[in-house]
Short mmCIF file of C-alpha atoms and ligand atoms in Angstrom, two decimals:
data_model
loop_
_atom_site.label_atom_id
_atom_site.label_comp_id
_atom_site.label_asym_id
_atom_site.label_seq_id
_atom_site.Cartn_x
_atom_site.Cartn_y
_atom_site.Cartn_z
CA UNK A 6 -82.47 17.13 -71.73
CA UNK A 7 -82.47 16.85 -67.83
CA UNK A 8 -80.18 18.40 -66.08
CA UNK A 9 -77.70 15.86 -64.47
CA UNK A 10 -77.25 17.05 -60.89
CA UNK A 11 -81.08 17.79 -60.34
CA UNK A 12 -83.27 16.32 -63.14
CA UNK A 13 -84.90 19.87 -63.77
CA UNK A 14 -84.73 20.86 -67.37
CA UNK A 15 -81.27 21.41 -68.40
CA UNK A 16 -79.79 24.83 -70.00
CA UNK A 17 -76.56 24.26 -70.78
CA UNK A 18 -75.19 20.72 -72.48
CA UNK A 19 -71.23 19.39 -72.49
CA UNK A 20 -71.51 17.44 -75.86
CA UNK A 21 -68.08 15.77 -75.21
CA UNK A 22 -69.78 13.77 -72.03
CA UNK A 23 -73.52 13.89 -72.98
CA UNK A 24 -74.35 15.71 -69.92
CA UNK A 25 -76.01 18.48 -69.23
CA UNK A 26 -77.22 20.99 -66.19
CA UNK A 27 -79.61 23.41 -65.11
CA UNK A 28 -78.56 27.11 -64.35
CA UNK A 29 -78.55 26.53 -60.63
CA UNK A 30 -76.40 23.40 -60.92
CA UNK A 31 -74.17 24.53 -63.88
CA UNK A 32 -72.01 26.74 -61.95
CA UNK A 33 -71.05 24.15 -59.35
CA UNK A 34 -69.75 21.98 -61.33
CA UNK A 35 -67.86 24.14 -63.46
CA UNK A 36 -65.89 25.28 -60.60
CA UNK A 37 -65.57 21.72 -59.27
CA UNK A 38 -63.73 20.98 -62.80
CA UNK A 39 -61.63 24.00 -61.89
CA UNK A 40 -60.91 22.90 -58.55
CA UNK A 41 -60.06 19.59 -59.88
CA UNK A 42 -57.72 20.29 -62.06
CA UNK A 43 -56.11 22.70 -59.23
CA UNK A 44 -55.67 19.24 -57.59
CA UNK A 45 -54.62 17.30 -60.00
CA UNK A 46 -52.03 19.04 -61.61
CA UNK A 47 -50.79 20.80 -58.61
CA UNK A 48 -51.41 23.87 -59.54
CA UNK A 49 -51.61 25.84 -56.05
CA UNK A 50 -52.22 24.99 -52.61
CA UNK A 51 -54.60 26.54 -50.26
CA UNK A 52 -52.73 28.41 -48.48
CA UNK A 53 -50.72 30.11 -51.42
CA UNK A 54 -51.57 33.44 -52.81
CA UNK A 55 -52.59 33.97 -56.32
CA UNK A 56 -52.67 36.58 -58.59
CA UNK A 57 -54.95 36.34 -61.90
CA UNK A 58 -53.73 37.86 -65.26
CA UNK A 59 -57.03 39.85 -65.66
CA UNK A 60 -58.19 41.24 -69.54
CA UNK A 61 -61.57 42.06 -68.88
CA UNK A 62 -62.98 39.03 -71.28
CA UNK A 63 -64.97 36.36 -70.18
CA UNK A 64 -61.96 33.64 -69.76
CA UNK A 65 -60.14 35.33 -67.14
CA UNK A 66 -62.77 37.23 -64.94
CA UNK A 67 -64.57 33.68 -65.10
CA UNK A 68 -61.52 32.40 -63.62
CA UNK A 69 -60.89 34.98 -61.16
CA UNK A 70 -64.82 34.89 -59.81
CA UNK A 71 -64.57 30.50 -59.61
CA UNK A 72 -60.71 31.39 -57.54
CA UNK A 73 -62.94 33.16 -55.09
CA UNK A 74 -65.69 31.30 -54.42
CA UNK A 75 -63.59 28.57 -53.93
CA UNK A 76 -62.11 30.20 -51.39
CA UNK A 77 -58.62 31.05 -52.56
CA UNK A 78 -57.06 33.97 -51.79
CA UNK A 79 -57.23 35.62 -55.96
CA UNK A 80 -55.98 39.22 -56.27
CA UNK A 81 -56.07 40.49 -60.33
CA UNK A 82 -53.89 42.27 -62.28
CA UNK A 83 -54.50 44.14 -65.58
CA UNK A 84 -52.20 46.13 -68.28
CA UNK A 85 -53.45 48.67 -69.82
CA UNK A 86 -52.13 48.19 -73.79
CA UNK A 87 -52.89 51.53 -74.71
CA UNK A 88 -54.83 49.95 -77.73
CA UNK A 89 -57.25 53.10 -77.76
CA UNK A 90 -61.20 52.66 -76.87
CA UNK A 91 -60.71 48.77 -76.76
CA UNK A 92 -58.09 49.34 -73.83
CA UNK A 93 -60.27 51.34 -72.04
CA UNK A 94 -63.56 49.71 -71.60
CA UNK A 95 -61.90 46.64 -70.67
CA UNK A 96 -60.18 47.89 -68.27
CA UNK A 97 -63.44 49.75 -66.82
CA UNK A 98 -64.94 45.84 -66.84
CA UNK A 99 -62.00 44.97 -64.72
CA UNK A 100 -62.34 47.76 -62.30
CA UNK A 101 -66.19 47.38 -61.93
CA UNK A 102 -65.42 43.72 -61.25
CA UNK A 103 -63.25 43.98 -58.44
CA UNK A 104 -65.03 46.63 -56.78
CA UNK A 105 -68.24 44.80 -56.94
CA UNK A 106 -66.92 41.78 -55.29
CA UNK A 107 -64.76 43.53 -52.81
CA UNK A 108 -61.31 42.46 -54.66
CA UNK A 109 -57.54 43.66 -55.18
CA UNK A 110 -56.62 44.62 -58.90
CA UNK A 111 -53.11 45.79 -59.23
CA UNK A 112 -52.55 47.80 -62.42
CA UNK A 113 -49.40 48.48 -64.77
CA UNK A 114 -49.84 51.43 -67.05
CA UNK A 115 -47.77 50.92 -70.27
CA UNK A 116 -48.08 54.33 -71.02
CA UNK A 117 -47.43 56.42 -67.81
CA UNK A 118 -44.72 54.05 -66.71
CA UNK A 119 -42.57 52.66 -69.45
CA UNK A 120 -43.60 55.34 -71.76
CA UNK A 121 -44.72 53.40 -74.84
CA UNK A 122 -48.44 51.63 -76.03
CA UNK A 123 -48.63 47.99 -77.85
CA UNK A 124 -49.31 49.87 -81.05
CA UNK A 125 -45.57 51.20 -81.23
CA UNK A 126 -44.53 47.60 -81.50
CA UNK A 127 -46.44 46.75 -84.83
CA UNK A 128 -44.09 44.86 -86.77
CA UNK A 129 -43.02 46.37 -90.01
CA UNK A 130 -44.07 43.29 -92.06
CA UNK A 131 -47.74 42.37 -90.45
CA UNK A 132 -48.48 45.61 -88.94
CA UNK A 133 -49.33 43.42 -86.06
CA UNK A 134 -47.68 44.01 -82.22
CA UNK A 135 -48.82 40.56 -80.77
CA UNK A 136 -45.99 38.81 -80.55
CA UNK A 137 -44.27 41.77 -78.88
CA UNK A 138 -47.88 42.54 -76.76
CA UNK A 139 -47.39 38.63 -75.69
CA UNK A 140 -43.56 39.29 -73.98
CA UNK A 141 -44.43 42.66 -72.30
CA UNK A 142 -47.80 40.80 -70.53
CA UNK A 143 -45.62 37.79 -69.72
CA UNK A 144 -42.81 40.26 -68.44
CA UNK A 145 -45.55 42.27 -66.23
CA UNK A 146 -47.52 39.80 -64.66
CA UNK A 147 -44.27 37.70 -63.71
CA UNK A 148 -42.92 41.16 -62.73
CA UNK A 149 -45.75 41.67 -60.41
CA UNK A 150 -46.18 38.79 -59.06
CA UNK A 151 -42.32 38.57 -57.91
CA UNK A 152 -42.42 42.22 -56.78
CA UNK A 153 -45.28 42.05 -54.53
CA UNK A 154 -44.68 38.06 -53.45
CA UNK A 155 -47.44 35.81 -55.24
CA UNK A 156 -46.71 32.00 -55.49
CA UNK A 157 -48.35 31.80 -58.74
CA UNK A 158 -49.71 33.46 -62.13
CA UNK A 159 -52.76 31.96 -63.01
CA UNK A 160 -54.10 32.99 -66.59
CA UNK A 161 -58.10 32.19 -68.32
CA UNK A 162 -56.93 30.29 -71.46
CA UNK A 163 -59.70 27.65 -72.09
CA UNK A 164 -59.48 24.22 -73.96
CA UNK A 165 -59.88 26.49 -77.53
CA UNK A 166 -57.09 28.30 -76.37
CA UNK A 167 -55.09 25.67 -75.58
CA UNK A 168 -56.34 23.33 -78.49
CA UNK A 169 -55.81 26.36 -81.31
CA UNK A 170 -51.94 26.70 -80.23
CA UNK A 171 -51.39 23.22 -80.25
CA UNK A 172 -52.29 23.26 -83.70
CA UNK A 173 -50.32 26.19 -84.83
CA UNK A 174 -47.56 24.51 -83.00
CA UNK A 175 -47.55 21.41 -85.09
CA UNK A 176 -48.88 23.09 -88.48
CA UNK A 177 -45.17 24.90 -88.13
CA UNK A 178 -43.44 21.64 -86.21
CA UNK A 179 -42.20 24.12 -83.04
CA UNK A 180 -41.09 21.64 -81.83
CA UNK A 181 -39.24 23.93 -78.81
CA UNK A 182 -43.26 25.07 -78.08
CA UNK A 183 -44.37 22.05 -78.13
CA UNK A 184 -41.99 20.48 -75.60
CA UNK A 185 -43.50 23.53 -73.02
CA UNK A 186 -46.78 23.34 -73.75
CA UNK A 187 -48.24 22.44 -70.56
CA UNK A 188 -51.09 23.79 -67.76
CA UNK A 189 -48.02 24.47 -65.42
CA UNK A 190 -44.90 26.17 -66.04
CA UNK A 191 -42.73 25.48 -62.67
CA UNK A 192 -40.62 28.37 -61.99
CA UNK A 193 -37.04 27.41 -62.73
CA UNK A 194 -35.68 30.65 -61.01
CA UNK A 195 -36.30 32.77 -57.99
CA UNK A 196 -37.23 35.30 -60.12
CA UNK A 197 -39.33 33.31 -62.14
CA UNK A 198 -42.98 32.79 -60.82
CA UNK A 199 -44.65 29.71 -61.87
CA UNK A 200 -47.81 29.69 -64.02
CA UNK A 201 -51.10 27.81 -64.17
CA UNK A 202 -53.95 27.45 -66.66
CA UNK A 203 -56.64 26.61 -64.51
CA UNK A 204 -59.05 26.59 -67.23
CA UNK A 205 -57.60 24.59 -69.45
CA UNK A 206 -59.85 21.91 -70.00
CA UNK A 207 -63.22 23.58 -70.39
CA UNK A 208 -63.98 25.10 -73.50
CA UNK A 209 -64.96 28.66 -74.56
CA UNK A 210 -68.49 27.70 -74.56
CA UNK A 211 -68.53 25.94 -71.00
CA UNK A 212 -66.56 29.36 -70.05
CA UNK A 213 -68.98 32.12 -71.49
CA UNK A 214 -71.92 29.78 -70.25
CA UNK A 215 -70.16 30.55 -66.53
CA UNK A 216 -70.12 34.27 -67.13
CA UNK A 217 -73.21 34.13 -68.23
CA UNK A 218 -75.17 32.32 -64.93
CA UNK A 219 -73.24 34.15 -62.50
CA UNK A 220 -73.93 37.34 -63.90
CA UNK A 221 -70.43 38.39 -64.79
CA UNK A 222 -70.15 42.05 -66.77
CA UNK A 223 -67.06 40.96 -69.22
CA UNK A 224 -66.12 43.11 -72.66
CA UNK A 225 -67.64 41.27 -75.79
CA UNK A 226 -65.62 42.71 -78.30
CA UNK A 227 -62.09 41.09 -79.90
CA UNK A 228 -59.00 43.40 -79.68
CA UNK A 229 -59.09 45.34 -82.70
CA UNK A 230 -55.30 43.82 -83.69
CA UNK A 231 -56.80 40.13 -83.15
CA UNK A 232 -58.32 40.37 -86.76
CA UNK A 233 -56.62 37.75 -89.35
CA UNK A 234 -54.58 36.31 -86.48
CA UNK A 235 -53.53 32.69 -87.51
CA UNK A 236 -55.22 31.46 -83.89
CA UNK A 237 -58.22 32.35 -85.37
CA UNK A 238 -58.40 30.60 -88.37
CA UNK A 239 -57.09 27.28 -86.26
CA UNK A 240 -59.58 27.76 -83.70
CA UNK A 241 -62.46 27.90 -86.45
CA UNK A 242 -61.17 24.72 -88.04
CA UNK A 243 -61.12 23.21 -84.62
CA UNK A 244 -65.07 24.56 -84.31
CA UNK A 245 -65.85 22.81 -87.52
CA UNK A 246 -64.13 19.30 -86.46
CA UNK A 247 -66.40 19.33 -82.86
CA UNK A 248 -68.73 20.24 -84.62
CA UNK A 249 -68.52 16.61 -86.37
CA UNK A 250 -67.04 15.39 -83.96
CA UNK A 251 -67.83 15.78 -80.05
CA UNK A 252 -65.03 15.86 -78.08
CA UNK A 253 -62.46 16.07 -80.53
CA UNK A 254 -61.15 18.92 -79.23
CA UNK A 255 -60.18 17.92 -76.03
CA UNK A 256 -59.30 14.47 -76.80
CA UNK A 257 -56.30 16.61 -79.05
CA UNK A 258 -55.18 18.93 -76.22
CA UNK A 259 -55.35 15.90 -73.36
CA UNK A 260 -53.95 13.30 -75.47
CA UNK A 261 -50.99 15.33 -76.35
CA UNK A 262 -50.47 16.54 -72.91
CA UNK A 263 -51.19 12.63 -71.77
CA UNK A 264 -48.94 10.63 -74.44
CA UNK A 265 -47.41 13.40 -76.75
CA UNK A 266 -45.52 15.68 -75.05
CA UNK A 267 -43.54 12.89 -73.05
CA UNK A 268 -41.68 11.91 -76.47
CA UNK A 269 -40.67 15.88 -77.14
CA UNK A 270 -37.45 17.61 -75.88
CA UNK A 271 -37.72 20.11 -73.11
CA UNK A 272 -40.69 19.47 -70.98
CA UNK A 273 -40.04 23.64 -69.40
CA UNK A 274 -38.71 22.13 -65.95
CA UNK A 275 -35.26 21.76 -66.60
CA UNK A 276 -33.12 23.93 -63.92
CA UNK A 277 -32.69 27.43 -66.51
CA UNK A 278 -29.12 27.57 -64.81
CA UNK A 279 -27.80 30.21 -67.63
CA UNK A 280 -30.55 32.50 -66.65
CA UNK A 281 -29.16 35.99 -65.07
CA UNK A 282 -30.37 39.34 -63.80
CA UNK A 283 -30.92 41.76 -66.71
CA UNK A 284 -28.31 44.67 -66.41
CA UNK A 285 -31.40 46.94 -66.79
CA UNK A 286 -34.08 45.89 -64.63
CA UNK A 287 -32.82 43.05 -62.98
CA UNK A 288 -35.36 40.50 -64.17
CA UNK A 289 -34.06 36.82 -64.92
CA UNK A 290 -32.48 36.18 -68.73
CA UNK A 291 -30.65 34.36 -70.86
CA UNK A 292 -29.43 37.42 -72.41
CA UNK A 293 -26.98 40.78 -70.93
CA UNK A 294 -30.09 42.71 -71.69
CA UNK A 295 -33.76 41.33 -71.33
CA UNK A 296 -35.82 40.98 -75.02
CA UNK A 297 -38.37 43.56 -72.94
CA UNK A 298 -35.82 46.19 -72.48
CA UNK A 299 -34.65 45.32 -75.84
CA UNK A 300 -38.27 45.83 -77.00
CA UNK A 301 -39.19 48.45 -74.66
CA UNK A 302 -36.40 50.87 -76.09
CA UNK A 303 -38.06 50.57 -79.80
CA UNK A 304 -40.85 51.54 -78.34
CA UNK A 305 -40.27 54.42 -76.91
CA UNK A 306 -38.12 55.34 -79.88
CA UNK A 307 -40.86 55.38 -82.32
CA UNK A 308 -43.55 56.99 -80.15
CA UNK A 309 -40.81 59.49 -79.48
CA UNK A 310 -40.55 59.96 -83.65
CA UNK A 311 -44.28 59.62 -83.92
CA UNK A 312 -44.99 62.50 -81.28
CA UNK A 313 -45.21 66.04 -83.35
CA UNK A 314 -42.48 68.67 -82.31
CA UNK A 315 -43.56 71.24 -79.40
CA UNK A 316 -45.43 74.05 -80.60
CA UNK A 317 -47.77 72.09 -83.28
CA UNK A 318 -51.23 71.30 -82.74
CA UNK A 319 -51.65 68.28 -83.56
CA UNK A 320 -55.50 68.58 -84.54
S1 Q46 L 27 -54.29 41.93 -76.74
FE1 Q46 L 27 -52.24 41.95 -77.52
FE2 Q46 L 27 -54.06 40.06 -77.95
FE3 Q46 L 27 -54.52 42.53 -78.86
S2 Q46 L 27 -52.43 43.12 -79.39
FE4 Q46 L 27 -52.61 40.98 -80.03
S3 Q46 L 27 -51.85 39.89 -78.26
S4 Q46 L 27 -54.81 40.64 -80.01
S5 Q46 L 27 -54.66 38.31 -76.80
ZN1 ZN L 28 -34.74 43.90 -68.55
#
């Protein structure tokens, strides 16, 4: 295949639109998707600051590199888990990243700060923490973002993201989920910072194929907790389907974002008038006390009862 832009052989092909590009073209107009669907959906405006939800995988330091060279003004932010040797080389990906291209990377450390790790919120019944791991990243990066005075929270998840909770979504009809499923969550709430998935329409492959050309250092490995997560098994049943069927993928996530979503309840703009300050740290709720505070507490209980009394080595 030629590549589309230059007619030099092409590296990388997007099945879905029979195109394809060479290296030297590919990254142009990956970003020019990205800018376009900054546009289109009104995600941000030029002269707004940003700040990108950072993990040190491919998706979001992609994302955070295209910001840049588009010119925006993209700071990063990263939270360190705590999930042991996984934790730390990503967040050693992050740091390299930002110092090589001369960036700003705020960082929240569970650990030293709140004084509890995503492992002490395993849940008794699937030893898993990622529901819980999913409300204390949403609770920081809307934290920081308010704090320090960022328009907008943009996060890396790709078209397989997007596609894969769509479909665990409708496999259990949440239909609530569904209704707020969207690239843009408008904040609602002063407090409340509104969030954009700028990548939401190219897929994992188009996304690695990024990192890839522009040389971007990224952690390779899966969070050890991510094994036998449901959003695996939809995304490889999604894999197998394109595979088939080119295009299939996005032709799900558009069309329901297109045509689906208008016919569900709760589209995530309506004015959240019941929300509140939380009596404990002030961030809005629905509740006296915010689910992270809630959350936060049972963590620090049990890494208080999983600590071993002074005096005893440990080892
Ligand atoms: S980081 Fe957190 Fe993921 Fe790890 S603990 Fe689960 S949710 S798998 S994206
Ligand atoms: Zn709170």
């Amino acid at each position: 295949m030629r590549c589309h832009t230059c007619a030099r052989p092409a590296n990388v092909e997007i099945r879905r639109s029979r195109i394809a590009f060479c290296a030297g073209c590919y990254p142009h107009w990956f970003r020019a998707r990205v800018q376009e669907r900054i546009d289109h959906d009104r995600m941000f405006r030029r002269d707004e600051r940003v700040l990108v939800a950072v993990s040190g995988g491919k998706d979001s330091l992609a994302l955070w590199h295209a910001l840049t060279r588009l010119g925006y003004r993209a700071d990063g932010v990263y939270i360190r888990l705590g999930i042991g040797g996984y934790s730390r080389r990503s967040q050693e990906k992050c740091e390299r990243f930002a110092e090589w291209h001369g960036l700003m990377l705020h960082q929240v450390d569970l650990e030293g700060s709140e004084g509890f790790v995503v492992p002490d919120l395993r849940e008794a019944r699937s030893g898993k923490p990622c529901a819980a791991c999913g409300t204390v990243k949403r609770y920081h990066f809307n934290r920081v973002a308010a704090e320090l005075g960022y328009d907008v929270v943009a996060t890396g998840h790709n078209l397989d993201d997007e596609a894969a909770t769509l479909f665990g979504n409708l496999v259990h009809w949440n239909i609530d989920y569904l209704g707020r499923q969207g690239p843009v969550l408008e904040s609602t709430h002063p407090g409340l910072v509104r969030k954009v998935k700028p990548l939401y329409r190219l897929s994992e492959r188009e996304t690695a194929a990024y990192a890839l050309i522009e040389r971007i250092d990224y952690i390779l490995e899966e969070c050890p907790m991510a094994k036998g997560a449901k959003s695996l098994a939809y995304k490889a049943m999604l894999n197998s389907l394109e595979e088939q069927q080119p295009g299939a993928k996005y032709g799900f996530l558009v069309g329901f974002l297109k045509q689906g979503r208008a016919a569900l309840p709760g589209t995530g703009f309506e004015p959240a008038a019941e929300l509140r300050a939380c009596a404990r740290c002030g961030q809005p709720t629905t509740a006296e006390v915010c689910a992270y505070c809630r959350m936060a507490d049972r963590g620090r209980r049990r890494r208080e009862r999983a600590r071993p009394p002074a005096g005893v080595d440990p080892t």
